[in-house]
Amino acid sequence: MCLAVPMKLTAIDATGKGVSELEGTTYSVDLSLTPDAKAGDYLIVHAGFAIEKLDQEEADERLKLFEGMAQMYAEQDTAK
Amino acid sequence: MKYIDGYRQGDAGKFLGKRIVENAALLADKHEPIYIMEVCGSHTMAISRFGIRDLLPPNVKLLSGPGCPVCVTDAGYIDAALSLARKDVIIATFGDMVRVPGSKKSLADVRSEGADVRICYSPAQAITLAQENPEREVVFMAIGFETTMAPVTTLIPSAEACGLTNLSLLTAFKLVPPALNALIADAEVKVDAFICPAHVSAIIGAEAYRPYVEERGVPCVVCGFEPLDILYGIDNIVSQFLNGECALVNQYSRVVTDAGNATAQKLFETFLTPVDAGWRGIGVIPMSGMGIREQYEKYDAAKRFGVSTDGGSPDPGCMCGDVLKGKIIPSDCPMFGDACTPQNPVGPCMVSSEGSCAAYFKYER
Ligand code: SF4
């Protein structure tokens, strides 16, 4: 029920509604809980509402960490 | 989408699984098995779906908690919705609620008898429904933890702004922190650490868990819902026990801040007020819910129609309460998989897409 997916905010229309995109599909997103969202931001969308922004710097840093782990695992695996 | 797939890479998962096993082996000499509760139903679902339990050593146990808002909704709340549905009210609800059994029947049952039950993906659809049906009453089934409570609460200012007089909310909102208090206080529940919910935390902020860590000595780690997020969280908890630490760690810093979403918190403060709330199978937990403030009571469906949402009488054989407290796992329930299946659910834990019984039925049988 609390599952929410990251989507990219592509535009904000004249009524203040967000237009977002995930894997080629466009969704309308209510931005009333994230009033400072701008086009280009990634948003966490739950029940049609953006509940928070995704901090891309933090997200990328964590991805790098996981990539490093994957690499270490693959190297250990081939070393065996 | 890298912000989904990137957190699901198999090799990183194996790396973490291996590290958890190694650290847990060192821990085994000096510590009893550790019981980690994932409070949130979305974590329960992800753990089952991605087979995370299979990667863990025997002395690291995962317990599911009460964090599925559908599962903890009292039968009496469903009964109240049924009585409104029979009075020709339009019931607007998230899809998960439709098959949840009340004392005798579900919304699906009364719908097949002719009641008007509409499924909404977003609560905002209730505004449109009320506008399109000005001569009828529309009641939105306002359930959820803090995550869902935020979008749903926007219905009140939206209805004000649109001048709607035919929309109200049947509330059964629940708060996560008071439930954690109740679990820690319950001597029969064995919890050594919490995996704190991802999106509830986005709303309330990671600092909300500080008291459990500092006053109760229970490590709390906020994790995202992707498998690597969860494994990294478990890895952190195991190493905390190994190093004799007890810390609050926010592993989901890409979304969760220390203070949470101030706009949502302001919305709660303006329109809602804490109330005692009944949790199905668990009982009443003081101040663990939110109701509508008196000055907005025209939006409170229970007051507007004079219905009670208390208790009800769910099937006495259903052990959802023990499942929700982590006392038993779903397959321990005698009805699991036989008398109770997703096609024929006896309790809400089998109905909800994030209920523990449904997760075990689908992935861990
Ligand atoms: S298996 Fe069915 S009856 Fe048993 S606890 Fe789960 S939902 Fe209740």
Tab-separated table of C-alpha atoms and ligand atoms in Angstrom:
chain	number	residue	atom	x	y	z
A	1	MET	CA	0.000	0.000	0.000
A	2	CYS	CA	2.897	2.346	0.695
A	3	LEU	CA	4.690	1.281	-2.428
A	4	ALA	CA	5.629	4.256	-4.543
A	5	VAL	CA	7.747	4.518	-7.645
A	6	PRO	CA	10.301	7.074	-8.777
A	7	MET	CA	9.181	8.992	-11.864
A	8	LYS	CA	10.706	11.866	-13.737
A	9	LEU	CA	8.723	15.094	-13.703
A	10	THR	CA	8.757	16.269	-17.309
A	11	ALA	CA	6.502	19.326	-17.067
A	12	ILE	CA	4.095	21.240	-14.872
A	13	ASP	CA	0.910	22.275	-16.663
A	14	ALA	CA	-1.005	25.565	-16.341
A	15	THR	CA	-3.201	24.207	-13.521
A	16	GLY	CA	-0.155	23.188	-11.463
A	17	LYS	CA	-0.501	19.462	-12.203
A	18	GLY	CA	2.672	17.556	-12.873
A	19	VAL	CA	3.272	15.458	-15.946
A	20	SER	CA	5.618	12.581	-15.274
A	21	GLU	CA	7.113	9.742	-17.199
A	22	LEU	CA	8.049	6.182	-16.348
A	23	GLU	CA	9.285	3.724	-18.938
A	24	GLY	CA	7.586	5.503	-21.808
A	25	THR	CA	4.199	6.001	-20.151
A	26	THR	CA	2.995	9.450	-19.108
A	27	TYR	CA	1.193	10.015	-15.820
A	28	SER	CA	-0.497	12.977	-14.232
A	29	VAL	CA	0.899	13.698	-10.771
A	30	ASP	CA	-0.531	15.882	-8.041
A	31	LEU	CA	2.220	18.115	-6.687
A	32	SER	CA	0.461	19.573	-3.659
A	33	LEU	CA	2.726	17.684	-1.227
A	34	THR	CA	5.925	18.692	-3.038
A	35	PRO	CA	5.332	22.374	-3.823
A	36	ASP	CA	8.950	23.058	-4.793
A	37	ALA	CA	9.196	20.289	-7.418
A	38	LYS	CA	10.585	21.411	-10.772
A	39	ALA	CA	10.639	19.824	-14.204
A	40	GLY	CA	13.588	17.418	-14.362
A	41	ASP	CA	13.218	16.279	-10.748
A	42	TYR	CA	12.590	12.650	-9.913
A	43	LEU	CA	9.559	12.224	-7.676
A	44	ILE	CA	8.309	9.381	-5.516
A	45	VAL	CA	4.711	8.914	-6.586
A	46	HIS	CA	2.090	7.234	-4.398
A	47	ALA	CA	-1.667	7.143	-5.118
A	48	GLY	CA	-1.270	9.807	-7.794
A	49	PHE	CA	0.595	12.200	-5.508
A	50	ALA	CA	4.284	13.015	-5.344
A	51	ILE	CA	5.113	12.399	-1.692
A	52	GLU	CA	8.775	13.385	-1.833
A	53	LYS	CA	11.560	14.246	-4.233
A	54	LEU	CA	14.351	11.802	-4.970
A	55	ASP	CA	17.770	13.237	-4.183
A	56	GLN	CA	19.724	12.268	-7.273
A	57	GLU	CA	23.119	12.824	-5.728
A	58	GLU	CA	22.340	10.419	-2.865
A	59	ALA	CA	20.728	7.971	-5.292
A	60	ASP	CA	23.746	7.951	-7.625
A	61	GLU	CA	26.192	7.573	-4.781
A	62	ARG	CA	24.347	4.513	-3.496
A	63	LEU	CA	24.197	3.054	-7.011
A	64	LYS	CA	27.960	3.411	-7.245
A	65	LEU	CA	28.392	1.598	-3.933
A	66	PHE	CA	26.200	-1.284	-5.121
A	67	GLU	CA	28.023	-1.413	-8.454
A	68	GLY	CA	31.293	-1.684	-6.543
A	69	MET	CA	29.914	-4.588	-4.526
A	70	ALA	CA	28.719	-6.338	-7.676
A	71	GLN	CA	32.169	-5.937	-9.192
A	72	MET	CA	33.918	-7.273	-6.091
A	73	TYR	CA	31.616	-10.269	-6.091
A	74	ALA	CA	32.243	-10.979	-9.765
A	75	GLU	CA	36.027	-10.748	-9.229
A	76	GLN	CA	35.956	-13.080	-6.221
A	77	ASP	CA	33.875	-15.445	-8.279
A	78	THR	CA	36.300	-15.577	-11.194
A	79	ALA	CA	39.301	-15.803	-8.839
A	80	LYS	CA	37.944	-19.087	-7.491
B	1	MET	CA	15.010	2.993	-15.178
B	2	LYS	CA	18.281	3.078	-13.269
B	3	TYR	CA	16.621	4.214	-10.025
B	4	ILE	CA	14.759	0.903	-9.921
B	5	ASP	CA	16.961	-1.652	-11.733
B	6	GLY	CA	20.156	-0.283	-10.210
B	7	TYR	CA	18.967	-1.409	-6.786
B	8	ARG	CA	18.232	-4.928	-7.964
B	9	GLN	CA	21.600	-6.107	-9.344
B	10	GLY	CA	22.038	-9.765	-8.518
B	11	ASP	CA	25.794	-9.736	-7.881
B	12	ALA	CA	25.603	-6.923	-5.344
B	13	GLY	CA	22.876	-8.921	-3.628
B	14	LYS	CA	25.102	-11.989	-3.493
B	15	PHE	CA	27.959	-9.885	-2.144
B	16	LEU	CA	25.743	-8.563	0.649
B	17	GLY	CA	24.269	-11.995	1.326
B	18	LYS	CA	27.770	-13.416	1.721
B	19	ARG	CA	28.847	-10.621	4.046
B	20	ILE	CA	25.721	-11.094	6.170
B	21	VAL	CA	26.424	-14.838	6.450
B	22	GLU	CA	30.059	-14.206	7.417
B	23	ASN	CA	29.219	-11.608	10.039
B	24	ALA	CA	26.344	-13.671	11.378
B	25	ALA	CA	28.734	-16.614	11.841
B	26	LEU	CA	30.950	-14.424	14.029
B	27	LEU	CA	27.873	-13.213	15.885
B	28	ALA	CA	26.568	-16.738	16.506
B	29	ASP	CA	29.200	-17.353	19.207
B	30	LYS	CA	28.262	-14.382	21.284
B	31	HIS	CA	24.616	-13.680	20.625
B	32	GLU	CA	21.275	-15.430	20.427
B	33	PRO	CA	19.621	-15.342	16.995
B	34	ILE	CA	18.527	-11.826	16.138
B	35	TYR	CA	14.942	-11.055	15.225
B	36	ILE	CA	14.536	-8.190	12.805
B	37	MET	CA	11.040	-6.895	12.195
B	38	GLU	CA	10.167	-5.300	8.906
B	39	VAL	CA	7.322	-3.099	9.990
B	40	CYS	CA	5.952	-2.329	6.562
B	41	GLY	CA	3.919	-4.568	4.264
B	42	SER	CA	5.764	-3.351	1.179
B	43	HIS	CA	8.977	-4.656	2.737
B	44	THR	CA	7.255	-7.971	3.527
B	45	MET	CA	6.204	-8.277	-0.097
B	46	ALA	CA	9.681	-7.407	-1.429
B	47	ILE	CA	11.377	-9.855	0.980
B	48	SER	CA	9.139	-12.685	-0.234
B	49	ARG	CA	9.252	-11.684	-3.876
B	50	PHE	CA	13.016	-11.393	-4.115
B	51	GLY	CA	13.688	-14.469	-1.961
B	52	ILE	CA	15.675	-12.499	0.613
B	53	ARG	CA	14.939	-14.972	3.417
B	54	ASP	CA	16.812	-17.653	1.449
B	55	LEU	CA	20.018	-15.620	1.610
B	56	LEU	CA	19.977	-15.305	5.377
B	57	PRO	CA	21.692	-17.573	7.894
B	58	PRO	CA	19.596	-19.314	10.575
B	59	ASN	CA	20.555	-16.851	13.302
B	60	VAL	CA	19.158	-13.846	11.422
B	61	LYS	CA	15.383	-13.996	11.389
B	62	LEU	CA	12.941	-11.666	9.686
B	63	LEU	CA	9.536	-11.054	11.205
B	64	SER	CA	6.697	-9.264	9.499
B	65	GLY	CA	5.068	-6.448	11.379
B	66	PRO	CA	1.730	-4.647	11.426
B	67	GLY	CA	2.555	-2.304	8.569
B	68	CYS	CA	-0.177	-3.105	6.095
B	69	PRO	CA	-2.988	-0.604	6.570
B	70	VAL	CA	-5.537	-2.875	4.925
B	71	CYS	CA	-4.633	-5.761	7.254
B	72	VAL	CA	-5.034	-3.732	10.429
B	73	THR	CA	-8.407	-2.263	9.465
B	74	ASP	CA	-11.078	-3.468	11.884
B	75	ALA	CA	-14.005	-5.548	10.701
B	76	GLY	CA	-16.239	-2.877	12.275
B	77	TYR	CA	-14.848	-0.278	9.886
B	78	ILE	CA	-15.815	-2.462	6.929
B	79	ASP	CA	-19.249	-2.991	8.526
B	80	ALA	CA	-19.692	0.799	8.730
B	81	ALA	CA	-18.830	1.170	5.047
B	82	LEU	CA	-21.268	-1.621	4.202
B	83	SER	CA	-24.069	0.092	6.091
B	84	LEU	CA	-23.390	3.318	4.172
B	85	ALA	CA	-23.225	1.450	0.872
B	86	ARG	CA	-26.669	0.025	1.604
B	87	LYS	CA	-27.988	3.578	2.145
B	88	ASP	CA	-27.283	4.475	-1.469
B	89	VAL	CA	-24.049	6.299	-0.675
B	90	ILE	CA	-21.314	6.057	-3.300
B	91	ILE	CA	-18.350	4.335	-1.642
B	92	ALA	CA	-15.028	5.391	-3.130
B	93	THR	CA	-12.088	3.219	-2.112
B	94	PHE	CA	-8.640	1.925	-2.911
B	95	GLY	CA	-9.005	-1.419	-4.665
B	96	ASP	CA	-7.340	-3.388	-1.864
B	97	MET	CA	-10.270	-2.772	0.469
B	98	VAL	CA	-12.996	-4.274	-1.697
B	99	ARG	CA	-12.535	-7.913	-0.705
B	100	VAL	CA	-11.619	-7.390	2.945
B	101	PRO	CA	-14.189	-9.256	5.031
B	102	GLY	CA	-16.104	-7.302	7.657
B	103	SER	CA	-18.010	-9.184	10.358
B	104	LYS	CA	-19.981	-11.035	7.699
B	105	LYS	CA	-19.579	-9.487	4.279
B	106	SER	CA	-17.189	-7.467	2.149
B	107	LEU	CA	-17.712	-4.488	-0.145
B	108	ALA	CA	-17.467	-6.918	-3.059
B	109	ASP	CA	-20.470	-8.807	-1.648
B	110	VAL	CA	-22.664	-5.711	-1.344
B	111	ARG	CA	-21.508	-4.496	-4.726
B	112	SER	CA	-22.822	-7.685	-6.286
B	113	GLU	CA	-26.084	-6.945	-4.479
B	114	GLY	CA	-26.242	-3.575	-6.227
B	115	ALA	CA	-24.337	-1.164	-3.978
B	116	ASP	CA	-22.324	1.573	-5.691
B	117	VAL	CA	-18.650	0.910	-4.909
B	118	ARG	CA	-16.058	2.748	-6.977
B	119	ILE	CA	-12.383	1.900	-7.019
B	120	CYS	CA	-10.010	4.847	-7.017
B	121	TYR	CA	-6.339	4.702	-7.843
B	122	SER	CA	-5.885	8.201	-6.441
B	123	PRO	CA	-8.001	9.851	-3.738
B	124	ALA	CA	-8.294	12.861	-6.054
B	125	GLN	CA	-10.773	10.809	-8.088
B	126	ALA	CA	-13.228	11.153	-5.204
B	127	ILE	CA	-13.418	14.902	-5.931
B	128	THR	CA	-14.445	14.215	-9.524
B	129	LEU	CA	-16.957	11.596	-8.354
B	130	ALA	CA	-18.549	14.081	-5.960
B	131	GLN	CA	-18.671	16.763	-8.653
B	132	GLU	CA	-20.267	14.400	-11.160
B	133	ASN	CA	-22.878	13.173	-8.669
B	134	PRO	CA	-24.047	16.346	-6.910
B	135	GLU	CA	-27.329	14.773	-5.802
B	136	ARG	CA	-25.601	11.857	-4.040
B	137	GLU	CA	-23.303	11.448	-1.059
B	138	VAL	CA	-19.782	10.205	-1.742
B	139	VAL	CA	-17.757	8.623	1.069
B	140	PHE	CA	-14.052	7.955	0.625
B	141	MET	CA	-12.553	5.106	2.662
B	142	ALA	CA	-9.747	7.028	4.272
B	143	ILE	CA	-7.324	4.369	5.433
B	144	GLY	CA	-3.577	4.286	5.440
B	145	PHE	CA	-0.420	5.021	7.312
B	146	GLU	CA	1.296	8.385	7.110
B	147	THR	CA	2.246	7.803	3.448
B	148	THR	CA	-1.322	7.396	2.253
B	149	MET	CA	-2.775	9.711	4.885
B	150	ALA	CA	-1.024	12.657	3.192
B	151	PRO	CA	-2.664	12.330	-0.250
B	152	VAL	CA	-6.008	11.402	1.316
B	153	THR	CA	-6.031	14.379	3.678
B	154	THR	CA	-5.697	16.757	0.699
B	155	LEU	CA	-9.328	15.839	-0.024
B	156	ILE	CA	-10.453	18.173	2.768
B	157	PRO	CA	-8.857	21.390	1.438
B	158	SER	CA	-9.726	20.319	-2.126
B	159	ALA	CA	-13.382	19.822	-1.189
B	160	GLU	CA	-13.332	23.224	0.567
B	161	ALA	CA	-11.824	24.864	-2.503
B	162	CYS	CA	-14.405	23.290	-4.822
B	163	GLY	CA	-17.280	24.063	-2.428
B	164	LEU	CA	-18.276	20.385	-2.326
B	165	THR	CA	-20.948	19.499	0.237
B	166	ASN	CA	-21.459	15.826	-0.661
B	167	LEU	CA	-18.015	14.370	0.015
B	168	SER	CA	-16.843	12.961	3.349
B	169	LEU	CA	-14.149	10.644	4.676
B	170	LEU	CA	-14.631	7.473	6.700
B	171	THR	CA	-11.331	7.570	8.547
B	172	ALA	CA	-9.219	4.718	9.890
B	173	PHE	CA	-5.816	6.353	9.535
B	174	LYS	CA	-2.997	4.706	11.466
B	175	LEU	CA	0.335	5.961	12.756
B	176	VAL	CA	3.481	3.846	12.725
B	177	PRO	CA	5.368	5.135	15.817
B	178	PRO	CA	2.650	4.252	18.383
B	179	ALA	CA	2.490	0.749	16.887
B	180	LEU	CA	6.245	0.354	17.402
B	181	ASN	CA	5.773	1.407	21.029
B	182	ALA	CA	3.083	-1.206	21.496
B	183	LEU	CA	5.243	-3.922	19.936
B	184	ILE	CA	8.257	-3.087	22.065
B	185	ALA	CA	6.086	-3.073	25.180
B	186	ASP	CA	4.540	-6.491	24.389
B	187	ALA	CA	6.578	-9.078	26.285
B	188	GLU	CA	5.424	-11.851	23.944
B	189	VAL	CA	6.846	-10.119	20.900
B	190	LYS	CA	10.512	-10.677	20.298
B	191	VAL	CA	12.038	-7.831	18.301
B	192	ASP	CA	15.733	-6.957	18.381
B	193	ALA	CA	15.780	-4.402	15.571
B	194	PHE	CA	13.432	-2.633	13.203
B	195	ILE	CA	13.628	-2.191	9.469
B	196	CYS	CA	11.691	1.061	9.342
B	197	PRO	CA	9.246	1.734	6.526
B	198	ALA	CA	10.516	3.593	3.491
B	199	HIS	CA	7.712	5.917	2.568
B	200	VAL	CA	6.150	6.424	5.961
B	201	SER	CA	9.604	7.694	6.899
B	202	ALA	CA	9.616	10.013	3.887
B	203	ILE	CA	6.653	11.749	5.528
B	204	ILE	CA	7.577	11.622	9.229
B	205	GLY	CA	11.383	11.823	8.866
B	206	ALA	CA	14.088	9.436	10.076
B	207	GLU	CA	14.472	11.249	13.390
B	208	ALA	CA	11.038	9.967	14.428
B	209	TYR	CA	12.739	6.686	15.384
B	210	ARG	CA	15.376	8.264	17.643
B	211	PRO	CA	13.479	7.416	20.876
B	212	TYR	CA	13.397	3.671	20.060
B	213	VAL	CA	17.132	3.671	19.591
B	214	GLU	CA	18.125	5.868	22.490
B	215	GLU	CA	15.474	5.076	25.095
B	216	ARG	CA	14.598	1.494	24.197
B	217	GLY	CA	17.914	0.305	22.801
B	218	VAL	CA	16.438	-1.066	19.574
B	219	PRO	CA	18.477	-0.391	16.422
B	220	CYS	CA	16.382	1.192	13.677
B	221	VAL	CA	17.369	1.246	10.027
B	222	VAL	CA	15.273	3.066	7.441
B	223	CYS	CA	15.377	1.068	4.199
B	224	GLY	CA	14.061	1.550	0.688
B	225	PHE	CA	11.833	-1.100	-0.867
B	226	GLU	CA	14.311	-2.484	-3.407
B	227	PRO	CA	16.047	-5.778	-2.596
B	228	LEU	CA	19.534	-4.256	-2.275
B	229	ASP	CA	18.166	-1.562	0.045
B	230	ILE	CA	16.741	-4.276	2.286
B	231	LEU	CA	19.864	-6.457	2.207
B	232	TYR	CA	22.087	-3.481	2.944
B	233	GLY	CA	19.831	-2.650	5.883
B	234	ILE	CA	20.032	-6.206	7.254
B	235	ASP	CA	23.807	-6.141	6.738
B	236	ASN	CA	23.953	-2.949	8.787
B	237	ILE	CA	21.847	-4.403	11.602
B	238	VAL	CA	23.983	-7.561	11.787
B	239	SER	CA	27.164	-5.513	11.966
B	240	GLN	CA	25.616	-3.284	14.653
B	241	PHE	CA	25.033	-6.385	16.792
B	242	LEU	CA	28.499	-7.690	16.023
B	243	ASN	CA	30.069	-4.406	17.114
B	244	GLY	CA	27.805	-3.959	20.120
B	245	GLU	CA	26.252	-0.806	18.683
B	246	CYS	CA	22.717	0.511	18.666
B	247	ALA	CA	22.153	3.204	16.076
B	248	LEU	CA	19.572	4.948	13.975
B	249	VAL	CA	20.644	4.637	10.350
B	250	ASN	CA	18.926	6.127	7.349
B	251	GLN	CA	19.801	3.826	4.445
B	252	TYR	CA	17.177	5.460	2.239
B	253	SER	CA	18.724	8.892	2.177
B	254	ARG	CA	17.833	9.307	-1.489
B	255	VAL	CA	14.243	9.919	-0.381
B	256	VAL	CA	14.046	10.191	3.403
B	257	THR	CA	15.282	13.289	5.237
B	258	ASP	CA	15.764	13.701	8.992
B	259	ALA	CA	12.696	15.897	9.395
B	260	GLY	CA	10.386	14.456	6.734
B	261	ASN	CA	7.909	16.214	4.480
B	262	ALA	CA	6.949	19.508	6.135
B	263	THR	CA	4.044	20.165	3.752
B	264	ALA	CA	2.422	16.847	4.645
B	265	GLN	CA	3.026	17.363	8.362
B	266	LYS	CA	1.412	20.821	8.185
B	267	LEU	CA	-1.586	19.307	6.408
B	268	PHE	CA	-2.030	16.746	9.213
B	269	GLU	CA	-1.761	19.442	11.847
B	270	THR	CA	-4.362	21.624	10.185
B	271	PHE	CA	-7.048	19.055	9.474
B	272	LEU	CA	-6.425	16.040	11.713
B	273	THR	CA	-6.056	15.216	15.371
B	274	PRO	CA	-4.663	12.110	17.128
B	275	VAL	CA	-7.237	9.561	18.309
B	276	ASP	CA	-7.194	6.090	19.868
B	277	ALA	CA	-7.417	3.514	17.118
B	278	GLY	CA	-8.354	-0.140	16.885
B	279	TRP	CA	-5.958	-2.434	15.028
B	280	ARG	CA	-7.501	-5.619	13.729
B	281	GLY	CA	-6.325	-8.590	15.735
B	282	ILE	CA	-4.225	-6.383	17.999
B	283	GLY	CA	-6.739	-4.165	19.782
B	284	VAL	CA	-6.891	-0.481	20.595
B	285	ILE	CA	-3.558	1.346	20.701
B	286	PRO	CA	-3.831	4.743	22.375
B	287	MET	CA	-3.373	7.744	20.090
B	288	SER	CA	-2.311	5.524	17.211
B	289	GLY	CA	-4.745	6.952	14.697
B	290	MET	CA	-5.809	10.268	13.270
B	291	GLY	CA	-9.335	11.624	13.021
B	292	ILE	CA	-10.728	14.783	11.482
B	293	ARG	CA	-10.611	17.950	13.609
B	294	GLU	CA	-13.884	19.242	14.980
B	295	GLN	CA	-13.965	22.381	12.839
B	296	TYR	CA	-13.951	20.157	9.725
B	297	GLU	CA	-16.359	17.532	11.026
B	298	LYS	CA	-18.708	17.959	8.088
B	299	TYR	CA	-16.097	15.924	6.210
B	300	ASP	CA	-16.167	13.178	8.855
B	301	ALA	CA	-18.429	10.450	7.476
B	302	ALA	CA	-18.747	8.639	10.844
B	303	LYS	CA	-20.219	11.800	12.421
B	304	ARG	CA	-22.168	12.842	9.375
B	305	PHE	CA	-24.012	9.525	9.141
B	306	GLY	CA	-23.802	8.482	12.782
B	307	VAL	CA	-21.976	5.181	12.172
B	308	SER	CA	-19.449	3.472	14.432
B	309	THR	CA	-16.255	1.993	13.020
B	310	ASP	CA	-15.269	0.129	16.200
B	311	GLY	CA	-14.304	-3.511	16.524
B	312	GLY	CA	-16.786	-5.676	14.734
B	313	SER	CA	-16.581	-9.448	14.908
B	314	PRO	CA	-14.059	-10.894	12.459
B	315	ASP	CA	-13.744	-14.645	11.936
B	316	PRO	CA	-12.482	-15.934	15.297
B	317	GLY	CA	-10.270	-18.543	13.640
B	318	CYS	CA	-8.218	-15.957	11.739
B	319	MET	CA	-4.834	-15.426	13.369
B	320	CYS	CA	-4.022	-12.168	11.594
B	321	GLY	CA	-3.360	-10.478	14.933
B	322	ASP	CA	-0.536	-12.886	15.749
B	323	VAL	CA	0.799	-12.620	12.205
B	324	LEU	CA	0.792	-8.828	12.441
B	325	LYS	CA	2.716	-8.901	15.699
B	326	GLY	CA	5.274	-11.318	14.312
B	327	LYS	CA	4.280	-14.016	16.832
B	328	ILE	CA	3.593	-16.588	14.141
B	329	ILE	CA	4.355	-16.841	10.458
B	330	PRO	CA	1.366	-17.185	8.125
B	331	SER	CA	1.858	-20.900	7.460
B	332	ASP	CA	1.428	-21.523	11.209
B	333	CYS	CA	-2.239	-20.534	10.854
B	334	PRO	CA	-4.351	-23.709	10.447
B	335	MET	CA	-6.464	-22.030	7.765
B	336	PHE	CA	-3.498	-20.915	5.658
B	337	GLY	CA	-3.699	-22.254	2.121
B	338	ASP	CA	-6.697	-24.473	2.886
B	339	ALA	CA	-9.710	-22.618	4.224
B	340	CYS	CA	-7.989	-19.311	3.497
B	341	THR	CA	-6.528	-18.455	0.086
B	342	PRO	CA	-6.282	-15.230	-1.935
B	343	GLN	CA	-9.339	-16.408	-3.936
B	344	ASN	CA	-11.238	-17.078	-0.745
B	345	PRO	CA	-9.677	-14.932	1.970
B	346	VAL	CA	-10.769	-15.277	5.578
B	347	GLY	CA	-8.685	-12.420	6.914
B	348	PRO	CA	-7.307	-9.153	5.522
B	349	CYS	CA	-3.704	-10.429	5.624
B	350	MET	CA	-4.659	-12.766	2.780
B	351	VAL	CA	-6.536	-10.097	0.798
B	352	SER	CA	-4.154	-7.216	0.705
B	353	SER	CA	-1.475	-7.320	-1.952
B	354	GLU	CA	0.926	-6.509	0.879
B	355	GLY	CA	-0.482	-8.766	3.546
B	356	SER	CA	1.937	-11.288	5.023
B	357	CYS	CA	-0.375	-14.224	4.349
B	358	ALA	CA	-0.743	-13.187	0.703
B	359	ALA	CA	3.029	-12.742	0.377
B	360	TYR	CA	3.714	-16.211	1.822
B	361	PHE	CA	0.983	-17.765	-0.271
B	362	LYS	CA	2.313	-16.269	-3.474
B	363	TYR	CA	6.053	-16.686	-3.005
B	364	GLU	CA	6.977	-18.909	-0.073
B	365	ARG	CA	4.860	-22.005	-0.171
C	1	SF4	S1	-4.030	-17.439	6.695
C	1	SF4	FE1	-6.022	-16.393	6.519
C	1	SF4	S2	-7.100	-16.924	8.389
C	1	SF4	FE2	-4.935	-17.380	8.750
C	1	SF4	S3	-4.074	-15.497	9.648
C	1	SF4	FE3	-3.786	-15.328	7.447
C	1	SF4	S4	-5.582	-14.212	6.716
C	1	SF4	FE4	-6.102	-14.950	8.782
